[in-house]
Short mmCIF file of C-alpha atoms in Angstrom, two decimals:
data_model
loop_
_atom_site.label_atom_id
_atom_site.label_comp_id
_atom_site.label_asym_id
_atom_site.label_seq_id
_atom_site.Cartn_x
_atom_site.Cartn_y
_atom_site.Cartn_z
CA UNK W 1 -20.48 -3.08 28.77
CA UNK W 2 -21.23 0.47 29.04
CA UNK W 3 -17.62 1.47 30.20
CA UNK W 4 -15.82 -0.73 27.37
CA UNK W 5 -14.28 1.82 24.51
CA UNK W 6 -12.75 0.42 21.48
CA UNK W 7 -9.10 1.52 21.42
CA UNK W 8 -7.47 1.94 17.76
CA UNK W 9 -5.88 -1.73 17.81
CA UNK W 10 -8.50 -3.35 19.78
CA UNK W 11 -12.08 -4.00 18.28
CA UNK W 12 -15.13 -4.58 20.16
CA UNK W 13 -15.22 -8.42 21.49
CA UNK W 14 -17.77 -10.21 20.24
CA UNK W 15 -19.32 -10.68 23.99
CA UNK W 16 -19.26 -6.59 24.20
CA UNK W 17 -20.99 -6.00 21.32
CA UNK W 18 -24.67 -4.58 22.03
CA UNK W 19 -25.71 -6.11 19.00
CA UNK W 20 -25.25 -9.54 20.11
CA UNK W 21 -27.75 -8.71 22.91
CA UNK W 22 -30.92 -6.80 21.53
CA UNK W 23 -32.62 -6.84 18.89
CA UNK W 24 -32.16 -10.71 18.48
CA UNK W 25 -33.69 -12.38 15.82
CA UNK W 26 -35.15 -16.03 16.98
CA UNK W 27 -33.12 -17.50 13.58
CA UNK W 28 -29.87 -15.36 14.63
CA UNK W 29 -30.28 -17.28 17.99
CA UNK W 30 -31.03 -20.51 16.63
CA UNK W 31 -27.77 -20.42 14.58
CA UNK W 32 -25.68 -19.29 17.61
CA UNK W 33 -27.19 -21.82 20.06
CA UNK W 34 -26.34 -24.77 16.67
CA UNK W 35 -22.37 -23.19 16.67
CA UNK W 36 -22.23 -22.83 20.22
CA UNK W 37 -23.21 -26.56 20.73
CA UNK W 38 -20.98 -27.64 18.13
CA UNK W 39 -18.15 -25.89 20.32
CA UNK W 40 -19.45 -27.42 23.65
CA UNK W 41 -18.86 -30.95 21.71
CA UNK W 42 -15.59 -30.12 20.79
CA UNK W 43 -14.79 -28.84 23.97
CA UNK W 44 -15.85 -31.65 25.56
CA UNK W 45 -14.17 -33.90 24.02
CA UNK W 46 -10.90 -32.53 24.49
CA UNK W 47 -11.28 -32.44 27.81
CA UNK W 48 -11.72 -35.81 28.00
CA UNK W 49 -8.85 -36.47 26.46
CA UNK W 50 -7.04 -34.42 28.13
CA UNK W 51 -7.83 -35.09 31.71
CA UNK W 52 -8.03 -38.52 31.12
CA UNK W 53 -4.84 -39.86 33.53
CA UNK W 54 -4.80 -43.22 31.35
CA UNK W 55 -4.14 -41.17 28.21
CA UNK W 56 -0.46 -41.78 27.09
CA UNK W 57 0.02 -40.42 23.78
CA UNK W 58 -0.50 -37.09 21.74
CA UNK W 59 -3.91 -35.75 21.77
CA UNK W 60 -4.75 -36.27 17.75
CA UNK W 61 -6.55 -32.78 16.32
CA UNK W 62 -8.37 -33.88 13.14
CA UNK W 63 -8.36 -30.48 11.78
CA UNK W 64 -4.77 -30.04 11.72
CA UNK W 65 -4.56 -33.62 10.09
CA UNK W 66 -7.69 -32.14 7.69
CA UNK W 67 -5.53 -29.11 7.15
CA UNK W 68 -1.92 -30.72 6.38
CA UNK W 69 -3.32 -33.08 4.20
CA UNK W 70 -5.18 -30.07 2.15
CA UNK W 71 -2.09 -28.00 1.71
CA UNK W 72 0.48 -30.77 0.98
CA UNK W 73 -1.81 -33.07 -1.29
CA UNK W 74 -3.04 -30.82 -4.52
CA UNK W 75 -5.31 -33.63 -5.38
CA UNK W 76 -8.10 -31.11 -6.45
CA UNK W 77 -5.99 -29.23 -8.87
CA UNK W 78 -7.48 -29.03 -12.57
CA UNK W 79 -5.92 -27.43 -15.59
CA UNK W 80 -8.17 -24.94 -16.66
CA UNK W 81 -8.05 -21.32 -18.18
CA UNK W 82 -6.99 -19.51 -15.07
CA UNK W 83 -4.51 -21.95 -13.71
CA UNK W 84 -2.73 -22.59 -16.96
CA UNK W 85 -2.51 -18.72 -17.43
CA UNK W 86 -1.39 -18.23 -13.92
CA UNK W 87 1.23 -21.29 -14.29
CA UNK W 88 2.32 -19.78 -17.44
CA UNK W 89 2.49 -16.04 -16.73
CA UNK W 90 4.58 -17.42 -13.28
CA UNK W 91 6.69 -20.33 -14.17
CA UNK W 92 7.10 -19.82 -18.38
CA UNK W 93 7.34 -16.32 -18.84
CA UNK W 94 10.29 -15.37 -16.01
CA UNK W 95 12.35 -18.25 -17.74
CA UNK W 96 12.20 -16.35 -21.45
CA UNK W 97 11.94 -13.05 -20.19
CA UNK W 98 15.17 -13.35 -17.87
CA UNK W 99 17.20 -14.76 -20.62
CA UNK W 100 16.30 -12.38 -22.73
CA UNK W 101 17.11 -9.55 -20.38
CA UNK W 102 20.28 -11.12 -18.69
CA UNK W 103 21.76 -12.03 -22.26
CA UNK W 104 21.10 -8.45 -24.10
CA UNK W 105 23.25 -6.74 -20.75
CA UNK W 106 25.67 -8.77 -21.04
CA UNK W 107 26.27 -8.46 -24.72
CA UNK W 108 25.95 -4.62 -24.05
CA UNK W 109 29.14 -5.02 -21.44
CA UNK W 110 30.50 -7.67 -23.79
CA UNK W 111 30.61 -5.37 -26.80
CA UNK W 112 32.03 -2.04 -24.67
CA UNK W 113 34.95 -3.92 -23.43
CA UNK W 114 35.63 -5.12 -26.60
CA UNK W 115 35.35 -1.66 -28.13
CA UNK W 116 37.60 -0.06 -24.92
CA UNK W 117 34.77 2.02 -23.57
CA UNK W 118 33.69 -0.40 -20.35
CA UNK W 119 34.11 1.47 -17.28
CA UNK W 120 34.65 -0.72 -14.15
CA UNK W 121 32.04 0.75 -11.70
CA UNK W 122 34.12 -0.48 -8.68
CA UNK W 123 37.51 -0.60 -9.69
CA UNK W 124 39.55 0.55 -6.57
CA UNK W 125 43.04 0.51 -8.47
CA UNK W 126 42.74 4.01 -10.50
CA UNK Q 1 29.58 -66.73 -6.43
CA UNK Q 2 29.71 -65.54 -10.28
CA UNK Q 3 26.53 -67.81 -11.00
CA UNK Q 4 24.82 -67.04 -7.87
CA UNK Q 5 25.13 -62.91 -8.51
CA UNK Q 6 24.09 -64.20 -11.96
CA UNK Q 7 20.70 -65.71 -10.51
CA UNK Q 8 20.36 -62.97 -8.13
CA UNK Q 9 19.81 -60.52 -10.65
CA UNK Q 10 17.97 -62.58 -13.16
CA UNK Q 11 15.86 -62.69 -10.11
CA UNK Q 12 15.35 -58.93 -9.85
CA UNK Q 13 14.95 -58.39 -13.66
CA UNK Q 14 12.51 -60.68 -13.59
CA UNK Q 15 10.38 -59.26 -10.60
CA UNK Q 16 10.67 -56.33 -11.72
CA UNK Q 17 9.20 -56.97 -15.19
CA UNK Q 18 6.11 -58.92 -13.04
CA UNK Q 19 5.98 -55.56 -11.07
CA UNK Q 20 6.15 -53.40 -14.04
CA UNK Q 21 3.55 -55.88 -15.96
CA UNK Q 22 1.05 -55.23 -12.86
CA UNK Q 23 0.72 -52.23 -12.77
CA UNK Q 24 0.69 -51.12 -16.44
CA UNK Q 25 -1.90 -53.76 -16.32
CA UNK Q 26 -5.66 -52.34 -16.35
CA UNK Q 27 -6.45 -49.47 -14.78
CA UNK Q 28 -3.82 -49.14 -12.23
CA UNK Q 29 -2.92 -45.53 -11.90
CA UNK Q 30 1.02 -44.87 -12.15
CA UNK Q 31 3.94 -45.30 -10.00
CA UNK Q 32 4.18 -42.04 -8.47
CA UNK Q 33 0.09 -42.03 -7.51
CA UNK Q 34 0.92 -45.18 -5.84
CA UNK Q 35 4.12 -44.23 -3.97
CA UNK Q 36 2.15 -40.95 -3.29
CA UNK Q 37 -1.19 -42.02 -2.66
CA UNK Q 38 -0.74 -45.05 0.05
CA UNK Q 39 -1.71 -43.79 3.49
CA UNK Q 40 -1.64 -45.62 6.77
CA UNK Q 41 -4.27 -47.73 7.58
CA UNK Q 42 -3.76 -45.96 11.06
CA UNK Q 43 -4.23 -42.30 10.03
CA UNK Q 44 -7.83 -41.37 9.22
CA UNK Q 45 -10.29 -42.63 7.00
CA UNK Q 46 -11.17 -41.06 3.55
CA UNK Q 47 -14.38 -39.37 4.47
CA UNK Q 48 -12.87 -37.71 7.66
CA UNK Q 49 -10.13 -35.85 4.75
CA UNK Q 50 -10.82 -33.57 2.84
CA UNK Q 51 -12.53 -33.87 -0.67
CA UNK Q 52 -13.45 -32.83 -3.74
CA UNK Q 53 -15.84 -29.63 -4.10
CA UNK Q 54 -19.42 -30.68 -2.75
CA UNK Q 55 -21.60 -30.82 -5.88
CA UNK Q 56 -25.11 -32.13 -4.16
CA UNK Q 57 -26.70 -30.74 -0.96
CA UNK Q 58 -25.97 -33.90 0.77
CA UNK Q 59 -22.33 -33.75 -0.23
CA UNK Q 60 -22.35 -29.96 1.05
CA UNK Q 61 -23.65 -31.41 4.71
CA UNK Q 62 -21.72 -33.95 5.04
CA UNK Q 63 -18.79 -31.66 4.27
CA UNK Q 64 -20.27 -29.21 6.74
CA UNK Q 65 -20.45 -32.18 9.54
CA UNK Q 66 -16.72 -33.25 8.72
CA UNK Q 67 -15.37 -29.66 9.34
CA UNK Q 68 -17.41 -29.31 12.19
CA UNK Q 69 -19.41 -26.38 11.10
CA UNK Q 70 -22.80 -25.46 11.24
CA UNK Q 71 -24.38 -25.71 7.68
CA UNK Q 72 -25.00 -22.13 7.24
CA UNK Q 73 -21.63 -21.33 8.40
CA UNK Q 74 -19.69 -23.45 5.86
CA UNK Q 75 -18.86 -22.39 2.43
CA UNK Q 76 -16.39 -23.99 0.42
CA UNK Q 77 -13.86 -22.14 -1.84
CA UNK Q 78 -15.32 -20.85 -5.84
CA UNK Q 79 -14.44 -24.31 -7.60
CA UNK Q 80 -12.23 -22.97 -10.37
CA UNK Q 81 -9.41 -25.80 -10.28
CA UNK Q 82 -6.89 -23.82 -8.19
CA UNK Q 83 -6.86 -27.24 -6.10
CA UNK Q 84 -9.02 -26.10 -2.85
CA UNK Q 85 -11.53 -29.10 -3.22
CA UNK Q 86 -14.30 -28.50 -0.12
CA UNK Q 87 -11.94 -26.74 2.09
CA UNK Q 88 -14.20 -24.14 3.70
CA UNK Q 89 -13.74 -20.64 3.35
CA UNK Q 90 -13.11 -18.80 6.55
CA UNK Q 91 -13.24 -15.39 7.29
CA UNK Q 92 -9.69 -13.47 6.26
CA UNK Q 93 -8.83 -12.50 9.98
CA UNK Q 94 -5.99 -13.04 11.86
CA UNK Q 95 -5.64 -15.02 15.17
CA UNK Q 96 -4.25 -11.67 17.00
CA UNK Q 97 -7.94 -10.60 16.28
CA UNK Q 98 -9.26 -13.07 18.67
CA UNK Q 99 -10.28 -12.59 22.22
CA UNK Q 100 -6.96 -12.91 24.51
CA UNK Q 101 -9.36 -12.91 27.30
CA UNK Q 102 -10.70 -16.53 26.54
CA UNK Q 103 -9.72 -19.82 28.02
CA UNK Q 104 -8.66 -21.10 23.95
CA UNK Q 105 -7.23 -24.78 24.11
CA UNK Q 106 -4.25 -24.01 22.32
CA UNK Q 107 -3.62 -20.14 23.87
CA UNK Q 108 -0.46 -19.26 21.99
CA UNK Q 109 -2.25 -19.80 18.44
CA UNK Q 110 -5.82 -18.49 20.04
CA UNK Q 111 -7.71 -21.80 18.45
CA UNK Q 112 -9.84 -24.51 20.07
CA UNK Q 113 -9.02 -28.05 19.57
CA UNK Q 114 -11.39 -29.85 16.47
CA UNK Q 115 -12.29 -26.05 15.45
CA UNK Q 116 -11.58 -25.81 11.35
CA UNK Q 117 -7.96 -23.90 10.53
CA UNK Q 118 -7.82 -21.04 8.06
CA UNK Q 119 -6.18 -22.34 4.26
CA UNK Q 120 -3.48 -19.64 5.45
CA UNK Q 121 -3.55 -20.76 8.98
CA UNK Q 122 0.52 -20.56 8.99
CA UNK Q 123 0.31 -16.83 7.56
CA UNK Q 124 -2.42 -15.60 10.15
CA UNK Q 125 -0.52 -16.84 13.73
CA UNK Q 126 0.34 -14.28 15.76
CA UNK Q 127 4.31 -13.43 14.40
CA UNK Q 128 3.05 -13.13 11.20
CA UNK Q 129 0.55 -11.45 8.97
CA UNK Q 130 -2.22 -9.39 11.22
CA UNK Q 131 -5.52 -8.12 10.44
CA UNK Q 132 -6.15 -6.42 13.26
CA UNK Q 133 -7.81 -2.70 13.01
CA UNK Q 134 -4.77 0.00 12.45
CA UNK Q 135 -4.68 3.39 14.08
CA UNK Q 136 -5.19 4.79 10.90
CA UNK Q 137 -7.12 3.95 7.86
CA UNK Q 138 -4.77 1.69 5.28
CA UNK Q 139 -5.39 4.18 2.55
CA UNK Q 140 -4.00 6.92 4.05
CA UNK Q 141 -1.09 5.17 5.27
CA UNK Q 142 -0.66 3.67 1.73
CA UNK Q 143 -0.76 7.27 0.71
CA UNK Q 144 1.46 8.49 2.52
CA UNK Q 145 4.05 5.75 2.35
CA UNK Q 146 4.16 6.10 -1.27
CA UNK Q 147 3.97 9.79 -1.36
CA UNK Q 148 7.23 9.90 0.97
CA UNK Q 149 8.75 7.35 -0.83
CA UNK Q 150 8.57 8.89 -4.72
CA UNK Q 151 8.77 12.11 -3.89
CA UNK Q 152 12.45 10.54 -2.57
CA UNK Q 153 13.08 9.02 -5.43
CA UNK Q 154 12.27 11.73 -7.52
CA UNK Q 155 14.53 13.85 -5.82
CA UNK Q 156 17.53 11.72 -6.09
CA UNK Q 157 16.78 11.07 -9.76
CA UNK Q 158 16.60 14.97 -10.96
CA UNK Q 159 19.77 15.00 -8.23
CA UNK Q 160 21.66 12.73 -10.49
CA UNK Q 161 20.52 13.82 -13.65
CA UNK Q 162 21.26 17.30 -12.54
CA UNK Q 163 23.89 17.64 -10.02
CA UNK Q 164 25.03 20.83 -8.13
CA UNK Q 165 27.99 21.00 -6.07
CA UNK Q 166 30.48 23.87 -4.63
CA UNK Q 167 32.38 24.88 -7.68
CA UNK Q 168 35.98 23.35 -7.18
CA UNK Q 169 39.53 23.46 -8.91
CA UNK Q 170 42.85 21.51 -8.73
CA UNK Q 171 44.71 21.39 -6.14
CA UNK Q 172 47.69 24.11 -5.75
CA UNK Q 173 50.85 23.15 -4.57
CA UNK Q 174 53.93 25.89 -3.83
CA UNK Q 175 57.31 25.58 -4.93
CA UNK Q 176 55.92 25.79 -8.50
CA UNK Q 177 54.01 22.43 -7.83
CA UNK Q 178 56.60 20.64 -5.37
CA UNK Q 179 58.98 20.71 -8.60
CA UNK Q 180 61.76 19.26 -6.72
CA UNK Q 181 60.02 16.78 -4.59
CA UNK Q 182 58.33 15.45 -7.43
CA UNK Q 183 61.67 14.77 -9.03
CA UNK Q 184 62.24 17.65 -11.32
CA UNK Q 185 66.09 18.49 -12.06
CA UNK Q 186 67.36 20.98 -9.61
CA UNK Q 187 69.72 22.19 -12.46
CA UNK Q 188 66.68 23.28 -14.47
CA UNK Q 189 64.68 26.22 -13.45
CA UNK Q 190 61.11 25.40 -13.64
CA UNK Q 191 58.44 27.71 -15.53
CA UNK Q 192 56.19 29.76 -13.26
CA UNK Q 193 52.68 28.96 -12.87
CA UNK Q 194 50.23 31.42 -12.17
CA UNK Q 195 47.21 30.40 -10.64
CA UNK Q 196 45.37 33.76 -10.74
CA UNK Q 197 44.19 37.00 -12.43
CA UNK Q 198 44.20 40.83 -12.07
#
């Protein structure tokens, strides 16, 4: 531990860090022993599962399944203030806004070629 | 065959009024929630998905059980309707962050099997976004990026609006400007052109 030095893209692992090792609070420790159970669990039971030679299919992660079904299903959207003004400033506004930009250029070009003063910005035949 | 295509699709019609009549009927929510909302009775159950946001303590633990997280650790996202329900919020770091040193279950996305996945897993993987500590500090590399970058585009604007080039003139061509290769009449004695001063 004393040799480690953090380099500019590499921080100081967690299991180098002095401060994981003195100075311990007994609640500190009681919350890492609770996460680092929860972790043995999981561990364990992937292991299983994955060292067991009867085991023919997929090994099924309920946190992916957890996670795709959050991010596909927007079940727990609500129209409120912020959404609707989001929704509006993101979907509405380009729509108006575009037109309104795309049709006042091309009227612009519209009315110099009609007037003879349009240059063609690429036209290779002088 | 005229009266049986006949029955046939008095057949549909009419099942599909009963169908129609069924589900308007009460408080059946519409088609698409239906279509939408069936799930497999082989996938997982309701309370191992996610929900809406925890309102009670015991809602809050039992959220904190199904994401397997310690209670203190989980926290779900501000409930302001942007759709999160009790997703947990996780710390904003990227998996290239994460020891490379330790035996992780799935080593190619650094992540344990069962352990909770960022809302923005997909963005924080290793060929994408990384949080990871820079050799310098972001600000000054913001500054500097941006400094380069106008003081370019300042430059090439005043460049247009003023331009400044190697004063040049028309071309000068001998034999009075190629007068007879440019199809003047030999007969005809073309004027002299002086192209200078004294």
């Amino acid at each position: 531990m004393a040799t480690y030095k953090e380099a500019p893209l590499a921080t100081r692992p967690k299991t180098l860090d002095p401060a994981e090792y003195f100075n311990l609070s007994p609640d500190y420790r009681r919350a890492e022993e609770k996460r680092a159970a929860l972790r043995a669990q999981l561990k364990r039971q992937y292991l299983q599962q994955l060292n067991n030679p009867h085991r023919k299919e997929l090994i099924e992660d309920p946190a992916l399944t957890r996670w795709t079904y959050a991010r596909t299903n927007n079940n727990y959207f609500r129209p409120t203030a912020k959404t609707s003004l989001i929704g509006g400033l993101f979907g509405v506004l380009p729509l108006f806004v575009l037109y309104v930009v795309f049709k006042t250029d091309r009227d612009k070009r519209e009315a110099k070629i009609k007037a003879g003063t349009y240059e063609r910005p690429y036209n290779l035949s002088t | 065959m005229r009266a049986v295509a006949c029955q046939r699709g008095k057949m549909a019609a009419l099942r599909a009024g009963l169908l129609t009549r069924a589900l308007t009927k009460g408080n059946t929510p519409g088609i698409p929630n239906i279509i939408l909302g069936t799930r497999a009775a082989s996938g997982p159950s309701k309370d191992m998905l996610p929900g809406s946001y925890p309102r009670t303590p015991e809602e809050t633990a039992a959220a904190a059980k199904k994401y397997n997280m310690t209670l203190e650790d989980y926290k779900p996202y501000p409930d302001d309707g942007m759709g999160y329900g009790d997703y947990p919020l996780l710390p904003e770091r990227s998996q290239q962050e994460r020891d490379p040193w330790y035996q992780w279950d799935h080593p190619d996305l650094r992540r344990n099997w069962g352990e909770p996945m960022h809302w923005d897993f997909d963005m924080y993987i290793r060929n994408r976004v990384d949080t990871s500590p820079s050799p310098v500090e972001w600000r000054t590399m913001r500054n500097q990026l941006l400094g380069f970058v106008g003081f370019m585009l300042l430059m090439f604007g005043l460049g247009e609006m003023f331009p400044c080039y190697q004063p040049v003139a028309p071309k000068q061509y001998p034999y009075s400007e190629l007068y007879l290769e440019r199809g003047g009449d030999p007969e005809k004695e073309p004027e002299p052109l002086k192209h200078y001063e004294i």
